[in-house]
Coordinates of C-alpha atoms in Angstrom, one line a residue:
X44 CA 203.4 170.3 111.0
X45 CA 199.7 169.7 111.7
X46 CA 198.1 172.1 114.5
X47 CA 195.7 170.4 116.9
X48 CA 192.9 172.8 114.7
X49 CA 193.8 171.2 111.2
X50 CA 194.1 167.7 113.1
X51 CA 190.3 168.0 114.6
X52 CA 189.6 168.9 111.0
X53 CA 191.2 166.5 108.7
X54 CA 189.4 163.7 111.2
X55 CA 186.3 165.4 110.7
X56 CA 186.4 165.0 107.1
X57 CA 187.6 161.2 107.2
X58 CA 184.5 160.3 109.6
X59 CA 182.3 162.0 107.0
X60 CA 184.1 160.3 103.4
X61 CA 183.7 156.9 105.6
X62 CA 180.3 157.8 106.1
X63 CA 179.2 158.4 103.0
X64 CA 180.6 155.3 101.7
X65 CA 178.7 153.3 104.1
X66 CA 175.4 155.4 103.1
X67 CA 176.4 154.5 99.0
X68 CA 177.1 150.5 99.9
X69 CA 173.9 150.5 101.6
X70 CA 171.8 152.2 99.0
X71 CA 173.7 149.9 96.1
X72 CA 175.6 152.7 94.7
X73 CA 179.4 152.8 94.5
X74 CA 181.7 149.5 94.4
X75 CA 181.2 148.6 97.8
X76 CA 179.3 145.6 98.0
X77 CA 178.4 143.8 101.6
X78 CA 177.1 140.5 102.3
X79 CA 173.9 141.3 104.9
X80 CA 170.2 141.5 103.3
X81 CA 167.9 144.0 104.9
X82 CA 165.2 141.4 107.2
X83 CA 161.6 141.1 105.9
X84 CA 158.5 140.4 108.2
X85 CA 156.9 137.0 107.2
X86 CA 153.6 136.3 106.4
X87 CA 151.4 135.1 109.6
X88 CA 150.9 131.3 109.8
X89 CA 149.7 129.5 112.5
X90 CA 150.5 125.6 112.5
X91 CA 147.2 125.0 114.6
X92 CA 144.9 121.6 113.5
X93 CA 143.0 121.5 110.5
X94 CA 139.5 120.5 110.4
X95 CA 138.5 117.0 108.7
X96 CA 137.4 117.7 105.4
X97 CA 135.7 115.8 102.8
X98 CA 138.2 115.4 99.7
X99 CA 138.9 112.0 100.1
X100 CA 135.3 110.7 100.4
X101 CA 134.5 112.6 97.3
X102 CA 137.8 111.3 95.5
X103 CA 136.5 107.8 96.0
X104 CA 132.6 108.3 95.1
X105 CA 132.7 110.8 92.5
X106 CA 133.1 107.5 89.9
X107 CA 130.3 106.1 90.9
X108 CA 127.9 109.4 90.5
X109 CA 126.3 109.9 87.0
X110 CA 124.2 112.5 85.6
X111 CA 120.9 111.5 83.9
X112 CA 119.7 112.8 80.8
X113 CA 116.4 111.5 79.4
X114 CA 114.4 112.3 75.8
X115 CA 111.2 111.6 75.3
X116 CA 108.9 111.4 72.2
X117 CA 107.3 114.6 71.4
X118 CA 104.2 114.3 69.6
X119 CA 102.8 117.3 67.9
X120 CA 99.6 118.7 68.4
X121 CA 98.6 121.0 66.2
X122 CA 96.1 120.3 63.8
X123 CA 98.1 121.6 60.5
X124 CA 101.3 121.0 59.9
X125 CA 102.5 125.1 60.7
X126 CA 99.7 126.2 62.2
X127 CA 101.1 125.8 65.7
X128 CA 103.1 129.1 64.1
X129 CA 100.5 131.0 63.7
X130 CA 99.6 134.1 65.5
X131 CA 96.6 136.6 65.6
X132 CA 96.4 138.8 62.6
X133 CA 99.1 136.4 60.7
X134 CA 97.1 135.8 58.0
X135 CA 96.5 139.7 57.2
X136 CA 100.1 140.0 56.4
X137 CA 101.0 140.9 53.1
X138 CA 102.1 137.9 50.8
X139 CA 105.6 139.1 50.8
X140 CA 106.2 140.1 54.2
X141 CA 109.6 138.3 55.1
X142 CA 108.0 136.6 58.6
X143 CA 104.8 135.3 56.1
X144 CA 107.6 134.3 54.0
X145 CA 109.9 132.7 56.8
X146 CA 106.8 130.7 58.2
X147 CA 105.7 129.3 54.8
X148 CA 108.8 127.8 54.1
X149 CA 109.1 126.6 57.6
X150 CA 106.2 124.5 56.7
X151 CA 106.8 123.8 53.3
X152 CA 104.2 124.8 51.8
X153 CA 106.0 126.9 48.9
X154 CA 107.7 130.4 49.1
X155 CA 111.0 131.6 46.8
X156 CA 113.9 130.4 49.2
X157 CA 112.6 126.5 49.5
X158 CA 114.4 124.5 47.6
X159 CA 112.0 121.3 48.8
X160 CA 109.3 119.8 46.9
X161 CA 105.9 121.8 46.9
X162 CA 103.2 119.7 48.8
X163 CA 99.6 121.4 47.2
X164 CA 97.7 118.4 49.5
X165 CA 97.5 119.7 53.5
X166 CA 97.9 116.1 54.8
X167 CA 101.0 116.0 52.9
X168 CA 102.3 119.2 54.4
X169 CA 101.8 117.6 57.7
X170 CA 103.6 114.5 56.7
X171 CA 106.3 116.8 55.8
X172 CA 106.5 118.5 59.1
X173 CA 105.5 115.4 61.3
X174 CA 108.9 113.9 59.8
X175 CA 110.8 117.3 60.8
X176 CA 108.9 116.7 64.6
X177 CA 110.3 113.2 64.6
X178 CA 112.9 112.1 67.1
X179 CA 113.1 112.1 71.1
X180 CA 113.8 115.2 72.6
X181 CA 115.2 116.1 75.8
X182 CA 112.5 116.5 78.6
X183 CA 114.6 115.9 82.2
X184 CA 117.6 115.5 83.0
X185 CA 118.6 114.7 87.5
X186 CA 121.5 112.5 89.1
X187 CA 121.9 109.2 89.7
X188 CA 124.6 105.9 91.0
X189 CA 125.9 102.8 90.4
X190 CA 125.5 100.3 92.7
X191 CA 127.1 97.2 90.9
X192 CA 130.0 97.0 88.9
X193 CA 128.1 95.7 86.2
X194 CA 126.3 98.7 85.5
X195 CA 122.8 98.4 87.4
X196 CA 122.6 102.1 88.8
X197 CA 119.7 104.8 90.9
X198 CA 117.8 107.6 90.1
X199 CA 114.3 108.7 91.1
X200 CA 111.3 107.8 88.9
X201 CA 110.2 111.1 88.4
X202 CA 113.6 111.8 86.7
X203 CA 112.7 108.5 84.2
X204 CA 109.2 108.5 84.0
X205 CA 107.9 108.9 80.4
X206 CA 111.5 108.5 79.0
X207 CA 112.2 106.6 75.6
X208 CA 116.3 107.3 75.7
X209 CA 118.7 107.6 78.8
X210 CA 122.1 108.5 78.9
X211 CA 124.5 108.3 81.5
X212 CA 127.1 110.7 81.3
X213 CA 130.1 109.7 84.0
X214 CA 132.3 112.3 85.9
X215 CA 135.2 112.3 83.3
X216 CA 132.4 113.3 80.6
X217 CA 131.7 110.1 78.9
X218 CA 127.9 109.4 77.6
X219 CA 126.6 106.2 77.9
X220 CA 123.4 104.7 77.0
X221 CA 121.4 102.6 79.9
X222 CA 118.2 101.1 79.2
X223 CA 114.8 101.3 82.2
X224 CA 115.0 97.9 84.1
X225 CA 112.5 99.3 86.1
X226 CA 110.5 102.0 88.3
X227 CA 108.2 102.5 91.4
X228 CA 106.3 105.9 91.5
X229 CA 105.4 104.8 95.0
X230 CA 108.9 105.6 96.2
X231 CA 109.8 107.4 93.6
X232 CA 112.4 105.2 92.8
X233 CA 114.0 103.9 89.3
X234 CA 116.7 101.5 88.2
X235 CA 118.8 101.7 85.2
X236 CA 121.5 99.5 83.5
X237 CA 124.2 100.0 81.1
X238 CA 125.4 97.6 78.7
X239 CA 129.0 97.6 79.2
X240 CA 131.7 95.1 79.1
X241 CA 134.2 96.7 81.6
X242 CA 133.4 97.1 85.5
X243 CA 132.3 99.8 86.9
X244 CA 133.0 102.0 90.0
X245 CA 130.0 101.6 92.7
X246 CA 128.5 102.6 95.9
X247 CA 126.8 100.7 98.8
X248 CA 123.5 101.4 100.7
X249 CA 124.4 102.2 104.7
X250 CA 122.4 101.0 107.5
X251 CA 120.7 103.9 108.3
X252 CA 118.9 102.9 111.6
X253 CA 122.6 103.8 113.1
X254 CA 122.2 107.3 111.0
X255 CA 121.8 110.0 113.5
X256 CA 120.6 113.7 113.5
X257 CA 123.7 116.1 113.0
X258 CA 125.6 113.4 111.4
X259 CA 127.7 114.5 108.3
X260 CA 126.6 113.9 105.1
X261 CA 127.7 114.9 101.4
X262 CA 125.6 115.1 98.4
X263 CA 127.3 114.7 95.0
X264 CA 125.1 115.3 92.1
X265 CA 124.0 117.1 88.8
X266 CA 122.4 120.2 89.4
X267 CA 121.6 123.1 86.9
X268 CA 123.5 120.2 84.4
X269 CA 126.5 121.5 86.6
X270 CA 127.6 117.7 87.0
X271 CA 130.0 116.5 89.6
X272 CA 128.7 119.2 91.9
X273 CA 129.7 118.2 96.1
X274 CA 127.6 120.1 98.9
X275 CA 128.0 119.0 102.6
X276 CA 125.8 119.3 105.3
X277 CA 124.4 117.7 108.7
X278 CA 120.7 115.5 108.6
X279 CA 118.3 117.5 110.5
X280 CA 115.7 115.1 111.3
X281 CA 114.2 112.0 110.2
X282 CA 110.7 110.4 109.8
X283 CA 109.7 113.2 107.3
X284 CA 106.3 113.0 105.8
X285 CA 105.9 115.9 103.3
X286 CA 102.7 114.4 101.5
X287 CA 104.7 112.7 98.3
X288 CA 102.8 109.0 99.2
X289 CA 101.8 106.1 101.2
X290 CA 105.4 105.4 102.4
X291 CA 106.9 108.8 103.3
X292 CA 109.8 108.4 105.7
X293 CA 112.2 111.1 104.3
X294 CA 115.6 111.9 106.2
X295 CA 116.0 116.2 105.7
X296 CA 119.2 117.2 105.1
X297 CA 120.2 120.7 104.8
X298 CA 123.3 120.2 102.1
X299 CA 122.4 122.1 99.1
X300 CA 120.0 120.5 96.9
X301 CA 118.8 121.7 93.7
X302 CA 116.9 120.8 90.5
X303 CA 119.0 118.2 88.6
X304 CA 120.3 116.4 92.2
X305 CA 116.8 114.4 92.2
X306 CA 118.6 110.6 92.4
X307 CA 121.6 111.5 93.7
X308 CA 123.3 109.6 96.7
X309 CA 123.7 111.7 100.0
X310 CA 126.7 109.6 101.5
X311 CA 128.0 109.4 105.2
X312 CA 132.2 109.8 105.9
X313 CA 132.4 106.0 105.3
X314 CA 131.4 106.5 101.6
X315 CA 128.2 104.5 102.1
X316 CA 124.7 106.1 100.8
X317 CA 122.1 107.0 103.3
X318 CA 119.6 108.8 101.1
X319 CA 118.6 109.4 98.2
X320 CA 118.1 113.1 97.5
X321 CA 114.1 113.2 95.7
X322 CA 112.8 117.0 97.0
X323 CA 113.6 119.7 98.4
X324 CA 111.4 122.6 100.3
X325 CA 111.4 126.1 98.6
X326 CA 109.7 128.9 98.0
X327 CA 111.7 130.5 95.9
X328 CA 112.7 126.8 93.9
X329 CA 116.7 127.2 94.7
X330 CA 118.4 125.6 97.9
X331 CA 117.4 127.0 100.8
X332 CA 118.8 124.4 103.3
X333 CA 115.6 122.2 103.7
X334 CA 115.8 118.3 100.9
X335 CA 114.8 115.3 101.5
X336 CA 116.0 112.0 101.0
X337 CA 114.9 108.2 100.4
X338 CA 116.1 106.6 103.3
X339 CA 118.6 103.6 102.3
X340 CA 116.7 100.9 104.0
X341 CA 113.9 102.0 101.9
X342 CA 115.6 102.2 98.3
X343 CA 117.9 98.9 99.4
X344 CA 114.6 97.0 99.4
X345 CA 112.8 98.6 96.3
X346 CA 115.8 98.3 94.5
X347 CA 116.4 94.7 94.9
X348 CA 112.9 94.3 94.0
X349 CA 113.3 96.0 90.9
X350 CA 116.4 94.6 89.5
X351 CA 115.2 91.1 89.8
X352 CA 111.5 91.5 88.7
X353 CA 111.4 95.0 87.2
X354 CA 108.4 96.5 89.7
X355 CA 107.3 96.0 93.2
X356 CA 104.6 93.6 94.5
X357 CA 103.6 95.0 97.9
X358 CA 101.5 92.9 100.7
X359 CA 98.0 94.7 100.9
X360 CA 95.4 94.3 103.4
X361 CA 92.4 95.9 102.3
X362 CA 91.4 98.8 105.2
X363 CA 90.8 101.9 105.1
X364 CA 92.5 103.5 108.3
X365 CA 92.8 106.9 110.1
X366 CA 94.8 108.2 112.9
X367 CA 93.9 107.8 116.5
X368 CA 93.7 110.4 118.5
X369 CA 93.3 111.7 122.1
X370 CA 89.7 111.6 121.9
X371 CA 89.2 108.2 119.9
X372 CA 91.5 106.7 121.7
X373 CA 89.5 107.5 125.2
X374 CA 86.3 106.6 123.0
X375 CA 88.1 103.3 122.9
X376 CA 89.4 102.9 126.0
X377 CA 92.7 102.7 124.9
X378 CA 96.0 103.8 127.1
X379 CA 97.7 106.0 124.5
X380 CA 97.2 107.5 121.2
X381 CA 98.4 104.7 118.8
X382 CA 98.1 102.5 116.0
X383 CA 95.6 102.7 113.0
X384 CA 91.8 102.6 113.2
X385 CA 89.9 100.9 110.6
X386 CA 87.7 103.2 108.8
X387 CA 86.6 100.9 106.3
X388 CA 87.2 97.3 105.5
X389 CA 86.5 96.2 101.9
X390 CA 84.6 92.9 102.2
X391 CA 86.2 90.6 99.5
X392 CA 89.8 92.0 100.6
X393 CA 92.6 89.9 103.0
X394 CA 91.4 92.0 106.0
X395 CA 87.4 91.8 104.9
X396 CA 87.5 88.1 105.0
X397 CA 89.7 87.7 108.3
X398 CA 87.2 89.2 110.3
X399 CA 88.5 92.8 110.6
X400 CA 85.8 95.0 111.0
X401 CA 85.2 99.0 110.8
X402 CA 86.3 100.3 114.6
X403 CA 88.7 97.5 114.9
X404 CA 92.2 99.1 115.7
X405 CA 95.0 97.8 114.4
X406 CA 98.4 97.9 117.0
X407 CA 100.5 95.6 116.2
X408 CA 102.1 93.6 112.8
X409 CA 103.7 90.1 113.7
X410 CA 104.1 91.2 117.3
X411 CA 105.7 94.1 116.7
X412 CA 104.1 97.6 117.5
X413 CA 102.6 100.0 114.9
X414 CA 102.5 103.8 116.1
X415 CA 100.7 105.0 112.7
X416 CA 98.6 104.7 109.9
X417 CA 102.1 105.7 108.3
X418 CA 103.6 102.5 109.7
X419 CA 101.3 100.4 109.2
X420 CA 101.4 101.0 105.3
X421 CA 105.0 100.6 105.3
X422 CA 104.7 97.5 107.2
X423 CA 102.3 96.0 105.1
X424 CA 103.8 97.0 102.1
X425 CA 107.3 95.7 103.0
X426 CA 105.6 92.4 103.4
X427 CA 105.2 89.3 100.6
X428 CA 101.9 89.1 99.7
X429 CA 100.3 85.5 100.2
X430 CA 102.3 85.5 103.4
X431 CA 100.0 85.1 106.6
X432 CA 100.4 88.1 109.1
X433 CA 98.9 88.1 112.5
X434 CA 97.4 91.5 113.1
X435 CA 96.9 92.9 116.5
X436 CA 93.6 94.9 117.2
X437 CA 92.0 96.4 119.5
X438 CA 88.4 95.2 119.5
X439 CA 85.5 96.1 121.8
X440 CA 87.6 97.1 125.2
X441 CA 90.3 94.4 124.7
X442 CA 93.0 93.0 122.1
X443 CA 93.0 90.5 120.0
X444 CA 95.0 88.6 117.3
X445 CA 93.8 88.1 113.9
X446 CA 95.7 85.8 111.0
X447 CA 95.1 87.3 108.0
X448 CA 96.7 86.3 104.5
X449 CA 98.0 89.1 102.9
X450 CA 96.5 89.9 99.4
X451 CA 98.7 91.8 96.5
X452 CA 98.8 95.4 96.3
X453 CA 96.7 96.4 93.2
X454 CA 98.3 98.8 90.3
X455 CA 95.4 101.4 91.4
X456 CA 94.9 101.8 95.1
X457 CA 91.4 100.6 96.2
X458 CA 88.9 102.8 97.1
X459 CA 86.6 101.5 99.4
X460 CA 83.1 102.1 99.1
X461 CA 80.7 102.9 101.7
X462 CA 76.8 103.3 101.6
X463 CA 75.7 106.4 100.0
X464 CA 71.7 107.4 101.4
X465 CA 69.1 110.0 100.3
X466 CA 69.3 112.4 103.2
X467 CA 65.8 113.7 102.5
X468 CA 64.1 111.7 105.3
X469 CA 61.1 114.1 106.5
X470 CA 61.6 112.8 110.4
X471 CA 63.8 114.4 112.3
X472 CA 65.1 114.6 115.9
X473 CA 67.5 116.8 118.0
X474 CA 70.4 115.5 120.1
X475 CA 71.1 119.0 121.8
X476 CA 74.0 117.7 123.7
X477 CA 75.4 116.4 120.7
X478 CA 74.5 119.4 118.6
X479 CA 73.0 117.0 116.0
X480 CA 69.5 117.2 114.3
X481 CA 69.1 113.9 112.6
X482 CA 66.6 112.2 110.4
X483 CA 66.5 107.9 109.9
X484 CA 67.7 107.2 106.3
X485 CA 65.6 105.2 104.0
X486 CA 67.2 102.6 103.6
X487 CA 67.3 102.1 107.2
X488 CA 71.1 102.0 107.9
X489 CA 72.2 105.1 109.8
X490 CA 71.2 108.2 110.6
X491 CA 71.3 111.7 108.0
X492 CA 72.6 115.0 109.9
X493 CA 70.5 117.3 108.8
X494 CA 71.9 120.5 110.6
X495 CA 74.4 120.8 113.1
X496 CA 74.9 123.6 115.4
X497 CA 77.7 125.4 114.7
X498 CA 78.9 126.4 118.4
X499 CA 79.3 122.6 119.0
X500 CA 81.7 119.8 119.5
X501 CA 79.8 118.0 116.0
X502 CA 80.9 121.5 114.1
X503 CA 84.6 122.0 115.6
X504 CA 85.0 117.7 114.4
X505 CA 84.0 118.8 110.9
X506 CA 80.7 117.3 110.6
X507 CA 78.4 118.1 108.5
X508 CA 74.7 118.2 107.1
X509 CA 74.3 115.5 104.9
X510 CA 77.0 113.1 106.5
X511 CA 75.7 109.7 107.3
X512 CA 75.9 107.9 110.8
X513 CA 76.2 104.5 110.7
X514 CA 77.8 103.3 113.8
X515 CA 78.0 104.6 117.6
X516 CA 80.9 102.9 119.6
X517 CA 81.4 99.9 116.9
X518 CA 77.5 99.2 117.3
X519 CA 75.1 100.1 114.2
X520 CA 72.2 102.7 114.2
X521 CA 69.1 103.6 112.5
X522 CA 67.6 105.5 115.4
X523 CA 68.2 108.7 117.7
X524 CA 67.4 106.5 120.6
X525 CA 70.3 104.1 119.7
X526 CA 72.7 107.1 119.5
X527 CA 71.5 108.1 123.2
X528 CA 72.0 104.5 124.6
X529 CA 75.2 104.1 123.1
X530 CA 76.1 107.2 125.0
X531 CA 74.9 106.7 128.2
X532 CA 76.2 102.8 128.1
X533 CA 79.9 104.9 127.0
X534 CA 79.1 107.4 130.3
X535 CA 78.5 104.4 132.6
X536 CA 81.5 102.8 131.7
X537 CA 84.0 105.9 132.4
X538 CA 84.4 107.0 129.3
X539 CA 84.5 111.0 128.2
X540 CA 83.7 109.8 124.3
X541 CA 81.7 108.3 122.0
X542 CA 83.3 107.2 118.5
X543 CA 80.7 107.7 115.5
X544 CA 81.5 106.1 112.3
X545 CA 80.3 108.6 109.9
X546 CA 80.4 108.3 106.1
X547 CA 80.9 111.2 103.3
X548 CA 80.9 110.8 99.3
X549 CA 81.6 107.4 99.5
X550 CA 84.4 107.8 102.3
X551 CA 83.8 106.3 105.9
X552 CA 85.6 107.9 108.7
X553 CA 85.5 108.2 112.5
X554 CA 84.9 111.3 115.1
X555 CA 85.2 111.0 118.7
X556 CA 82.6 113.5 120.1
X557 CA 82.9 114.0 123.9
X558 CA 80.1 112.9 126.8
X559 CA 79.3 113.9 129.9
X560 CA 80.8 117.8 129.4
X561 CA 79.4 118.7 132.5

């Protein structure tokens, strides 16, 4: 008979046996074996929109995109055949010293371990190693696209230029030879073609007057001969001129750029290109967010040029021009700083013989304004010569048109060439409120500066003794008192400035030196 005591305790030990067995099944020890997994914590995700990327533009350009690598001919230079080996003290070696050794039968001229014939005549030495020097070698390699799909395809020129072999290699690795249709340092632009029977992948030029600043674009190129390489960024202005020639119009960009992407397409989301990457800005020569690119309008035009001729024949008008500035331009009379003054016209060129004149500014290219001396080359240039163009200047207080036919751009640009005087005329005279002590030249154009004082306008304008005078408000003189009247006839008419014509080794240019300070 169980007592309430041993009752309390045989339940006391059946709570703990059931206990335990729970605590084993849990653990995984003993035969109890329960269907419920302990719960883990997942990892965070949050199902928020993703940003647009750029795979799929790059998944359907990359084709198109080739690196360029280009041998030249090396010729040696060195006088002997293995003297270009040859350091101080190398004769002094002993005979037998292994790197005496090693360099004589470099050059083949005897020693125990070559095998070759002996060459006892020095010429014939230098045959032998001439032959050894023979062959291209590689001397550039940058980026480049195709732009039909029969193999016609973009680079720079300074990527090509003094190349003998090019090879393409595509973005599955394949090498490819393409022969130099043709180039344009000018824009730095180059064409290449590949003989190949099957059609090729290829890219399109965008409009780029609708390109933007902050637009996207991606750059896909070769650099480091890390080929294939993608970089995104935003264009961060347009209208560049960093000094490469006539025609700079650059777009910056600040995808990264480096040595070996010179050629290669910067593209917009629609796959189309809108530059051509050609420099970049660095100090240190990596990426540092700052390239430039060939606009496509630009390379459309070049290009087309130099797959159906092989080079580009340019309109050319034959001036020398300058900027106008705040002080020509109220010289001039003019409402606003624009255009291009004529510095120089060359007489038997397109401009000489329509009539434009030294002072003359031009404004405006088949009725359509010109801001620059940039612009205006670009204009020009864009134009066929022989075709007539009716140039807008600004002439003597008013505008006027002139029809001039244009001319063909030379290989060389033209220098033109101004009168050059003996400045050591013995008469001299002081324009104080010029600053200007001048003296009449012999030959009786213009007037020699023969000191300037250095506190005035003259000196700030960067003229100097020895420059030459020739002109005063479009009007020639050969006399101080010419200079004054010219002044005073500029005071009378409102004006705050007189424009000199002044000429320099050869080089004619104008400064606007103010009147009437007081």
């Amino acid at each position: 008979m169980l007592t309430n005591t041993s009752t309390s305790k045989t339940r006391s030990r059946l709570m703990a046996a059931a206990a335990s067995i729970a605590l084993a099944g849990t653990l995984g020890f003993g035969a109890i074996v329960t269907n419920t997994w302990p719960v883990m914590a997942e990892a965070v995700r949050i199902d928020g929109p993703q940003a647009p990327g750029f795979a799929d533009v790059v998944q359907l350009v990359s084709p198109a995109v080739v690196s360029v690598r280009v041998k030249a001919k090396v010729q040696n230079t060195a006088d002997d055949g293995g003297q270009m080996f040859s350091g101080p003290g190398f004769d002094r070696l002993p005979d037998n010293h292994p790197l005496k050794r090693f360099f004589r039968e470099f050059r083949g001229d005897g020693g125990e371990l070559d095998s070759g014939p002996r060459f006892n005549d020095r010429n014939d030495r230098k045959k032998r190693f001439n032959r050894r020097d023979r062959g291209p070698r590689p001397v550039s390699q940058g980026s480049g696209f195709f732009i039909s799909e029969d193999g016609f395809l973009v680079t720079n020129n300074h990527v090509v230029d003094g190349g003998s072999e090019f090879t393409v290699v595509m973005d599955d690795g394949q090498e490819l030879d393409a022969s130099l249709v043709g180039s344009d340092p000018r824009t730095d632009l180059a064409v290449l073609k590949v003989e190949e029977s099957r059609k090729f992948v290829y890219v399109d030029f965008a409009d780029d007057s609708k390109v933007r600043v902050g637009d996207w674009v991606v750059a896909v190129g070769n650099p480091f001969g890390l080929g294939g390489t993608v970089t995104a960024g935003i264009i961060s202005a347009r209208g560049r001129d960093i000094g490469a020639g006539p025609y700079d119009d650059f777009i910056q960009i600040d995808a990264a750029v480096n040595r070996g992407n010179s050629g290669g397409p910067a593209f917009n989301l629609n796959g189309e290109v809108v530059g051509i990457n050609t420099a970049i800005f660095s100090p240190s020569g990596g990426n540092v967010g700052i390239a430039f690119a060939i606009p496509a309008s630009t390379a459309k035009q070049v290009v087309a040029d130099l797959k159906q001729n092989g080079s580009v024949q340019r309109g050319f008008l034959g001036v020398q021009i300058q900027p106008v500035n705040k002080d020509i331009a109220e010289s001039l009379g003019l409402s606003g700083e624009k255009g291009a003054l004529v510095a120089q016209s060359e007489p038997d060129s397109p401009a000489g013989k329509a009539g434009i004149v030294a002072g003359d500014v031009i404004t405006a290219v088949d009725g359509k304004d010109v801001a620059s001396p940039k612009e205006l080359s670009r204009v020009i240039s864009s134009m066929d010569p022989g075709k007539p163009a009716q140039i807008t200047i600004w002439r003597k207080g008013k505008s006027e048109v002139v029809s001039v036919n244009l001319g063909k751009l030379p290989t060389a640009d033209k220098q033109a060439k101004a009168d050059t005087t003996d400045d050591s005329g013995t008469e001299t005279e002081t324009l104080a409120e010029l600053g200007l002590t001048l003296s009449p030249n012999e030959d009786g154009k213009g007037l020699i500066v023969t000191d300037v004082d250095r506190d005035s306008d003259a000196a700030e304008r960067g003229i100097q003794a020895g420059d030459v005078i020739v002109a005063v408000n479009s009007k020639e003189v050969s006399s101080t008192a010419e200079v004054s009247a010219a002044m005073a006839e500029a005071s009378k008419a409102g004006r705050k400035a007189v424009l000199m014509q002044v000429t320099r080794e050869d080089a004619s240019r104008f400064v606007a030196l103010p009147v009437n300070k007081s």
